[in-house]
Amino acid sequence: MIQLLKANWSKIKKYLFGFVGLVVMTVFVLSMSSCSTKKNNFFTRNFHNLTSYYNIYWNGKEALLNLEKLLKEQVSENYFEVLPVFKYGSDADTNLTSELTNRMIEKATKAVKKHSILIRGVEYVKFIDDAYLLMGKGLFYQRHYSKARMVFNFVLSEFPKNPERYEAMLWIAKTYIQEGEFEMAIGLINKVEAQQASLNQSTEKELPLVKADYFLALEQYDQAVPYLKAGLALVTKNSDLKARINFILGQLEQKKRRTQSAYDYYQACLKLNPPLAMVFNARLNMALCYDKRTMDGKDILKALQKMLNDSKNATYFGRIYYVMGEIAFKEGREKDAISCMDKSIAASEGDPERMLLAAKRLSAYFYGKRQYLESQKYYEIAAKVVKAEDEEYYTISSRSKNLAELMKYYKNLTYSDTLRMISNMSDAEKKQYASKKVAEYKKKKEIENLAKSQGGGQTDENTPGTSNWYFYNTQSRNMGLAEFTKKWGKRKLEDLWFLSSKPPMAALRSMESDGRNPQKMLENEITELSPEDPAYYLQNLPNSVEKFKTLDSIIELSLFQVGIIYYDKLDEDKEGEKYLLRFTKDYPTSNHISTVWENLCKIYHQRGDALKFRQYADLLAKNYPGSEQDQRVNNPNYYKEMENNAKRIEQLYEQAYLAFSRDQYSQVLTIVDQVNAKYPINVLKAQFLYIEAIATAYIKGYGEMIPLLENFMASYPEHELIPRVEAMLAKAKRDFQSNLTPQTGSPLPVQEVAKTENLVRKDKDGSEAVVKLPVTEYKPAKNTAVHFVVLLVKKDKINPEVLKIKLSDFNRKFYSENSLTTTIEPFNAAQLSFTIADFPNEKTAMSYYKAFINNDYIFSSIAKEDRMVFVITVDNLSLLKKSMDSKAYQIYFEKNYLNK
């Protein structure tokens, strides 16, 4: 056979080359004809399927894989919060990923344009729907969610029978989750879930994870767990995703304080070799799961110390010290725990989230031990970095403000008491006292220097961390940082930092107007002294009758404020009682004595000490009969009378406003005089003063009006009418200097108080016709819009003055940092409206709402059917006031706020 082939090889070669040439020519001709996307035959379909996938779509898909890898390796995440299932990056990361997302969109678009065979509504190239999906994903990662939805919806409409349509539905759900449109998202997810049998393998694996991501976004963690576990069982080859799910499950178990289960999930995460940041945080969280009953703390501390010794972990030193502090707390080593938390704060400078963790821990620790002065500095640090969205924001802000106020007056009191004590000493006693203070100072310095010299390289397990860090003596450093920030604001680490911006105006005003600072008021003109000089401790002593009086006035005010703050703002009745009793002994004729007696009555009433209550109640009745303090303590019908007065005051205000609207200014002043004489304390006092000022301008001129407006600003600095009063005052001063007089209607209009159920129109013949208001369509509320909390309550069921006091107490105790204002006005003939303003966004308003509606102090005497509470934007509040249809808005509120 071989010999036969050799003999005829020349002929065979001739025919073989001819056949090959014919095949090549045929393929060439067919390929040229198959480039057309207008024909549907075997060659065109296969040509476009082949080239669309391998030449174009494959490159776009590679870009997607590279994008996911880039996000995994280079985009940081907040490991202090529960991670989402999928890592998409943030707005700031779009620049990093733009090249890859643009490539995805470009390749997908090219595949559709060059290779789609769409004939009579039918697509014959099977990879075109995948190209559209790729295009939508590119837009999604660019955070163009509405454009991405358009592409995914196109897949649904154009490929209704393809299994890829369910993948498109899940991606649409993802866009809604990112935008916070959770109702739309869950509707689509449930539709996909109902078609479980029709799903392809990749969509089936992704479905439980998308649903878990939905519940995580809503912070409904218990509902997310079964879907995370289901997704974990389905994901087999993607080790990074498996590690991420294990980490999230560990976080959720840790939130539930199931530390052993959390530890196991973190350990499972580490076995899958996740990214370095996740490895580090998993190990730290495992350390936080430490239980001294089942685990060896020494091994964990050694591992953490090893991390501290590696300079590559410098970014994480703040977190490591925090974990060490938590372990020390669990083991009862409180001194070491405080030291570690201090180091965490100092090492976390520039990283507010890490700094906040340790500041929260120490502030709550000292506050719980009632060491308020110690907790103050940590609350001050926490208050500077906590975000409004934080669930503890209002607690931190309020306590920081209250404790700062306590610290200010306490320091003034102790400093002034010390000055007075030294002033009463003989010269020999003064000299002995100063020598003793010098010795104490030198001994303290010796101990500090010894600790510094011995501290280098120390790595004792019981005092974890290195002590040669530059922020030695961290407590002092933290106090210095707080003082610096208070004076200068937050400054970047840069040359000429003091020129980069001015201190906050509040800080400037504080520095300029601190007239009650005893060190300023009593200081003598002496040179700056060293603490090692005995004269240092004898400076600023009062040396004249006038200075002794000044010192006494400082002690009086500080003693009063410390007692009131302890009792009224910190609920410390024993500490408050101690300072208030001293006040009654030292300053029995003070202007504050009636308030002090009233607060002592409250303390003894709460304690059930009837004898002491009666002692101070009788002092009020004897020395201040008929005063507000006496009435509140000794008149059992005080609040009942206030309620009756409120109804009469409201009637008088409506009369005064009606007279004002008719330019009957003399009648306005007559009514105001009547109110001031008979009802000096009333809920509408600010409104009466406002219209009195305007009416006075018309009757007596600007010269009489200006003091009234200045009185308004001083008495009601946070009232909603302040902007109008400021504008009126500026105009009045200008016109007064120019010898101008007010013209009718020239001042700004008065805010209406009275409302009616429907609009009343007067016809030409004088008859009145009721005009029914149309149904109001409320505007969709943006999460970032300013919000109010509104309480509507039936007039005949409450005492407005009492309720306003309760609201003020609630806001002062828990939300004092936020300068919330409460405005009262009739909503309709039957209801009063209490508007609490204002909140920077929906989340903070809803946080307040949840605490507000569950407060027994406010609502113990108001039945649910007699009240209505809701959150509302400025625009929608204006619409509500026009329609006065509170029931309609309540339905809107439940649907768009509560159900969301």
XYZ file of C-alpha atoms in Angstrom, residues 82-565:
484
model
C -22.058 44.363 58.919
C -20.718 43.900 55.389
C -23.089 43.663 52.423
C -23.040 40.364 50.506
C -21.742 41.953 47.317
C -18.881 44.412 47.015
C -19.787 47.178 44.554
C -17.552 50.033 45.730
C -18.692 53.588 46.449
C -19.081 56.826 44.489
C -15.435 57.591 45.200
C -14.364 54.279 43.612
C -15.953 54.903 40.192
C -12.797 56.687 38.996
C -10.763 53.612 39.885
C -13.093 51.257 38.011
C -14.126 53.488 35.095
C -11.683 51.992 32.571
C -13.014 48.469 33.108
C -16.693 49.460 33.243
C -16.307 51.502 30.045
C -14.724 48.453 28.381
C -17.638 46.263 29.478
C -20.174 48.690 28.006
C -18.105 49.207 24.844
C -17.740 45.463 24.135
C -21.393 44.746 24.899
C -22.523 47.572 22.605
C -20.240 46.344 19.816
C -21.590 42.790 20.112
C -25.161 44.059 19.776
C -24.436 46.409 16.861
C -22.304 44.042 14.755
C -23.722 40.614 15.473
C -27.398 40.862 16.370
C -29.660 39.006 13.881
C -33.067 40.392 14.796
C -35.651 39.372 12.205
C -39.363 39.930 12.770
C -38.868 40.395 16.484
C -36.837 37.219 16.983
C -33.141 37.260 17.973
C -31.158 34.392 16.391
C -27.773 35.035 18.057
C -27.907 33.447 21.493
C -25.238 35.653 23.136
C -26.986 38.977 22.483
C -29.062 38.811 25.676
C -25.801 38.150 27.581
C -24.306 41.232 25.926
C -27.223 43.356 27.151
C -26.766 41.954 30.661
C -23.069 42.840 30.516
C -23.941 46.374 29.418
C -26.391 46.756 32.310
C -23.787 45.495 34.796
C -21.284 48.035 33.501
C -23.797 50.834 34.069
C -24.620 49.405 37.502
C -20.989 49.493 38.638
C -20.826 53.074 37.339
C -23.744 53.714 39.733
C -26.047 54.811 36.912
C -28.896 52.767 38.369
C -31.779 54.163 36.305
C -29.866 53.591 33.027
C -28.912 50.093 34.161
C -32.591 49.351 34.895
C -33.543 50.448 31.374
C -31.112 47.905 29.914
C -32.224 45.091 32.230
C -35.882 45.883 31.500
C -35.066 45.656 27.781
C -33.835 42.098 28.400
C -37.158 41.291 30.095
C -39.235 42.655 27.230
C -37.134 41.386 24.305
C -36.165 37.952 25.672
C -39.251 36.871 27.633
C -38.545 33.144 27.221
C -34.813 33.150 27.914
C -33.627 32.070 31.393
C -31.393 35.168 31.458
C -34.496 37.249 32.107
C -34.457 36.089 35.746
C -30.869 37.211 36.119
C -31.948 40.601 34.747
C -34.749 40.747 37.346
C -32.248 40.128 40.163
C -30.016 42.911 38.871
C -33.001 45.283 38.739
C -33.679 44.330 42.360
C -30.040 45.171 43.159
C -30.475 48.665 41.706
C -33.519 49.226 43.900
C -31.650 48.005 47.005
C -28.856 50.474 46.288
C -31.400 53.293 45.974
C -33.335 52.279 49.094
C -36.475 51.347 47.149
C -36.955 48.153 49.130
C -40.607 47.481 48.239
C -39.730 47.394 44.537
C -36.715 45.173 45.236
C -38.532 42.493 47.261
C -41.336 42.316 44.696
C -38.872 41.334 41.954
C -36.942 38.951 44.217
C -40.142 37.121 45.123
C -41.080 36.830 41.449
C -37.752 35.158 40.698
C -38.143 32.913 43.742
C -41.535 31.766 42.443
C -39.839 30.543 39.229
C -37.181 28.452 40.993
C -37.627 25.493 38.633
C -36.897 27.668 35.571
C -33.679 29.237 36.840
C -30.281 28.460 35.370
C -27.499 27.396 37.714
C -25.841 30.806 38.168
C -29.160 32.591 38.903
C -30.184 29.848 41.325
C -26.948 30.382 43.282
C -27.336 34.160 43.311
C -31.007 34.298 44.361
C -30.595 33.573 48.119
C -27.618 35.957 48.299
C -29.578 38.823 46.735
C -32.398 38.204 49.199
C -29.893 38.119 52.073
C -28.424 41.413 50.823
C -31.932 42.886 50.837
C -32.467 41.966 54.504
C -28.973 43.189 55.473
C -29.673 46.564 53.866
C -32.840 46.788 55.996
C -30.824 45.704 59.070
C -33.222 42.776 59.492
C -30.400 40.443 60.383
C -32.403 37.462 61.658
C -34.221 37.189 58.319
C -30.919 37.388 56.420
C -29.261 34.412 58.172
C -31.151 31.510 56.496
C -30.544 32.995 53.036
C -26.847 33.477 53.780
C -26.611 29.841 54.830
C -28.529 28.725 51.742
C -26.211 30.766 49.524
C -23.166 29.332 51.307
C -24.350 25.801 50.521
C -24.830 26.629 46.838
C -21.561 28.531 46.309
C -18.915 25.838 45.871
C -16.121 27.149 43.642
C -15.978 30.853 44.568
C -13.811 30.736 47.710
C -13.713 34.542 48.075
C -17.514 34.737 48.195
C -17.670 31.805 50.622
C -15.170 33.569 52.891
C -17.214 36.762 52.743
C -20.452 34.973 53.657
C -18.732 33.251 56.585
C -17.403 36.612 57.769
C -20.881 38.178 57.602
C -22.408 35.240 59.488
C -19.684 35.711 62.104
C -20.604 39.398 62.422
C -24.297 38.556 62.868
C -23.575 35.895 65.473
C -21.299 38.345 67.287
C -24.111 40.920 67.363
C -26.273 38.295 69.072
C -23.436 37.665 71.568
C -23.158 34.045 70.420
C -19.387 34.286 70.617
C -18.479 30.616 70.080
C -20.589 30.389 66.909
C -19.125 33.693 65.661
C -15.606 32.421 66.391
C -16.266 29.296 64.298
C -17.514 31.337 61.324
C -14.451 33.607 61.434
C -12.224 30.555 61.580
C -14.018 29.102 58.536
C -13.475 32.437 56.770
C -9.713 32.347 57.444
C -9.384 28.810 56.064
C -10.582 30.094 52.664
C -7.638 32.535 52.356
C -9.639 35.793 51.983
C -8.108 39.239 51.205
C -5.630 40.628 53.733
C -8.018 43.227 55.205
C -10.628 40.541 55.879
C -7.982 38.253 57.388
C -6.912 40.988 59.777
C -10.437 41.930 60.818
C -11.490 38.299 61.178
C -8.604 37.739 63.598
C -9.473 40.855 65.579
C -13.115 39.851 65.764
C -12.083 36.368 66.905
C -10.168 38.055 69.710
C -13.286 40.062 70.604
C -15.152 36.748 70.880
C -12.757 35.777 73.660
C -14.431 34.029 76.574
C -12.146 33.479 79.564
C -14.150 30.379 80.521
C -13.354 28.516 77.296
C -10.360 30.283 75.707
C -6.765 31.101 76.613
C -6.387 34.878 76.744
C -2.572 34.744 76.837
C -2.379 33.158 73.383
C -4.704 35.787 71.941
C -2.721 38.635 73.527
C 0.530 37.195 72.175
C -0.967 37.125 68.673
C -2.142 40.732 69.016
C 1.237 41.819 70.380
C 2.864 40.175 67.365
C 0.647 42.294 65.122
C 1.755 45.425 66.997
C 5.400 44.548 66.439
C 4.885 44.450 62.661
C 5.115 47.962 61.174
C 2.967 46.839 58.213
C 0.003 46.828 60.608
C 0.465 50.469 61.667
C -2.863 51.353 60.048
C -4.585 48.913 62.380
C -2.864 49.800 65.660
C -5.960 51.679 66.880
C -8.128 48.618 66.334
C -5.578 46.252 67.921
C -5.375 48.356 71.085
C -9.183 48.456 71.196
C -9.387 44.650 71.079
C -6.720 44.390 73.779
C -8.766 46.762 75.893
C -11.905 44.671 75.475
C -10.027 41.519 76.510
C -8.656 43.323 79.557
C -12.191 44.422 80.507
C -13.418 40.819 80.204
C -10.589 39.636 82.455
C -11.298 42.334 85.035
C -8.032 44.229 84.416
C -9.759 47.595 84.281
C -6.614 49.722 84.628
C -4.969 47.933 81.669
C -8.221 48.162 79.713
C -8.398 51.941 80.159
C -4.747 52.276 79.132
C -5.323 50.253 75.950
C -8.455 52.217 75.047
C -6.513 55.464 75.531
C -3.822 54.157 73.177
C -6.512 53.167 70.689
C -7.890 56.724 70.659
C -4.436 58.216 70.185
C -3.432 55.716 67.463
C -6.732 56.270 65.636
C -6.224 59.986 65.014
C -7.475 60.710 61.505
C -9.715 57.620 61.578
C -12.941 58.762 63.296
C -14.672 55.378 63.224
C -11.892 53.666 65.156
C -11.507 56.595 67.529
C -15.251 56.531 68.197
C -15.207 52.862 69.275
C -12.772 53.414 72.132
C -14.248 56.808 73.095
C -17.707 55.227 73.324
C -16.368 52.387 75.440
C -14.598 54.581 77.985
C -17.292 57.260 78.152
C -19.960 54.626 78.875
C -17.639 52.842 81.339
C -16.987 55.930 83.478
C -20.583 57.166 83.128
C -21.849 53.793 84.346
C -19.579 54.100 87.386
C -20.960 57.630 87.925
C -17.497 59.097 87.431
C -18.977 61.913 85.379
C -15.993 64.229 85.330
C -13.792 61.408 84.020
C -16.351 60.375 81.405
C -16.717 63.960 80.157
C -13.450 64.036 78.205
C -14.336 60.813 76.362
C -17.848 61.997 75.559
C -16.281 65.179 74.188
C -14.017 63.125 71.884
C -16.935 60.917 70.822
C -19.205 63.905 70.155
C -16.673 65.384 67.714
C -16.566 62.289 65.492
C -19.981 60.613 65.879
C -22.244 60.861 62.825
C -25.892 61.871 62.919
C -26.879 58.434 61.572
C -25.354 56.674 64.581
C -28.042 55.238 66.872
C -26.175 56.664 69.888
C -25.744 60.104 68.316
C -28.266 61.910 70.493
C -27.150 60.184 73.707
C -23.504 61.053 73.048
C -24.236 64.631 71.986
C -26.535 65.325 74.912
C -24.255 63.795 77.546
C -21.255 65.572 76.090
C -22.984 68.926 76.409
C -24.353 68.257 79.903
C -21.036 66.941 81.207
C -19.084 69.812 79.642
C -21.394 72.211 81.435
C -20.916 70.296 84.693
C -17.134 70.270 84.214
C -17.063 74.020 83.602
C -18.959 74.919 86.778
C -17.301 72.193 88.871
C -13.817 73.441 87.954
C -14.879 77.022 88.723
C -16.290 75.880 92.055
C -13.264 73.840 93.149
C -10.800 76.511 91.984
C -12.736 79.261 93.779
C -13.177 77.161 96.924
C -9.433 76.544 96.958
C -8.700 80.259 96.607
C -11.053 81.065 99.470
C -9.585 78.308 101.638
C -6.019 79.534 101.090
C -7.063 83.163 101.647
C -8.339 82.273 105.104
C -4.994 80.726 106.113
C -2.316 82.441 108.149
C 0.953 83.332 106.418
C 2.671 80.313 107.978
C -0.133 77.978 106.833
C 0.029 79.424 103.321
C 3.783 78.812 103.181
C 3.343 75.238 104.442
C 0.548 74.600 101.922
C 2.645 75.876 98.993
C 5.662 73.768 100.045
C 3.469 70.675 100.250
C 2.081 71.266 96.715
C 5.630 71.705 95.337
C 6.701 68.399 96.910
C 3.654 66.634 95.447
C 4.425 68.033 92.002
C 8.083 66.947 92.112
C 7.155 63.445 93.255
C 4.648 63.147 90.413
C 7.275 64.237 87.876
C 9.760 61.679 89.248
C 7.224 58.882 88.838
C 6.445 59.977 85.258
C 10.133 60.208 84.317
C 10.824 56.795 85.860
C 7.942 55.282 83.897
C 9.285 56.812 80.670
C 12.825 55.557 81.250
C 11.671 52.026 82.124
C 8.899 51.841 79.556
C 10.920 51.428 76.339
C 10.398 48.006 74.802
C 8.160 46.736 77.578
C 5.788 44.070 76.299
C 4.306 42.549 79.404
C 1.226 40.484 78.682
C -0.724 42.136 81.460
C 0.074 45.608 80.121
C -0.135 44.961 76.393
C 1.318 47.288 73.810
C 4.599 49.164 73.619
C 5.098 52.168 75.848
C 7.709 53.930 73.690
C 4.941 55.121 71.383
C 4.997 58.878 70.817
C 1.700 59.404 72.592
C 2.939 58.456 76.059
C 0.507 59.511 78.801
C -2.469 59.129 76.514
C -5.076 60.473 78.902
C -3.320 63.837 79.024
C -2.900 63.748 75.266
C -6.595 63.073 74.697
C -7.549 65.956 76.947
C -5.142 68.175 75.050
C -6.599 67.043 71.739
C -10.124 67.839 72.931
C -9.065 71.294 74.126
C -7.200 71.996 70.896
C -10.180 70.964 68.743
C -12.534 73.045 70.853
C -10.402 76.139 70.291
C -9.127 75.661 66.734
C -11.526 73.179 65.133
C -10.293 70.162 63.157
C -6.974 70.928 61.442
C -4.989 68.975 58.859
C -1.425 67.943 59.656
C 0.303 70.536 57.491
C 2.650 73.479 57.650
C 1.133 76.723 58.894
C -1.899 74.809 60.170
C -2.966 77.838 62.201
C -3.536 79.841 58.998
C -5.639 77.252 57.168
C -8.947 78.370 58.680
C -10.372 80.380 61.548
C -11.698 78.895 64.768
C -15.454 78.219 64.807
C -17.499 81.313 65.656
C -18.942 79.537 68.690
C -15.431 78.994 70.013
C -14.509 82.627 69.373
C -17.588 83.861 71.182
C -16.827 81.501 74.049
C -13.264 82.806 74.349
C -14.345 86.439 74.144
C -17.302 86.336 76.517
C -16.085 84.013 79.263
C -16.600 86.660 81.898
C -17.405 84.099 84.589
C -14.016 82.398 84.462
C -12.574 82.891 87.949
C -9.001 82.604 86.730
C -9.618 85.622 84.492
C -11.729 87.571 86.931
C -9.319 87.172 89.859
C -5.903 87.037 88.217
C -3.247 89.423 89.482
C -0.549 90.957 87.363
C 2.308 88.559 88.127
C 4.831 86.848 85.937
C 4.333 83.283 84.757
C 5.541 80.897 87.452
C 6.740 77.312 87.477
C 4.811 74.639 89.485
C 8.112 74.076 91.319
C 7.913 77.628 92.692
C 5.817 77.944 95.932
C 4.516 81.311 94.694
C 2.771 79.434 91.861
C 0.212 78.074 94.362
C -0.378 81.417 96.059
C -1.119 83.503 92.972
C -4.540 84.962 92.133
C -5.574 85.097 95.798
C -8.219 87.792 96.381
C -6.662 90.778 98.102
C -9.509 93.263 98.275
C -13.147 93.420 99.359
C -14.220 93.753 95.734
C -12.339 90.628 94.693
C -13.748 88.670 97.628
C -17.239 89.668 96.441
C -16.397 88.565 92.923
C -15.114 85.238 94.221
C -18.292 84.769 96.246
C -20.519 85.451 93.234
C -18.596 82.824 91.231
C -19.017 80.219 93.979
C -22.730 81.051 94.278
C -23.427 80.572 90.567
C -21.198 77.498 90.217
C -22.656 75.807 93.292
C -26.195 76.385 92.011
C -25.412 75.086 88.511
C -23.542 71.983 89.724
C -26.462 71.015 91.957
C -29.076 71.582 89.241
C -27.062 69.724 86.569
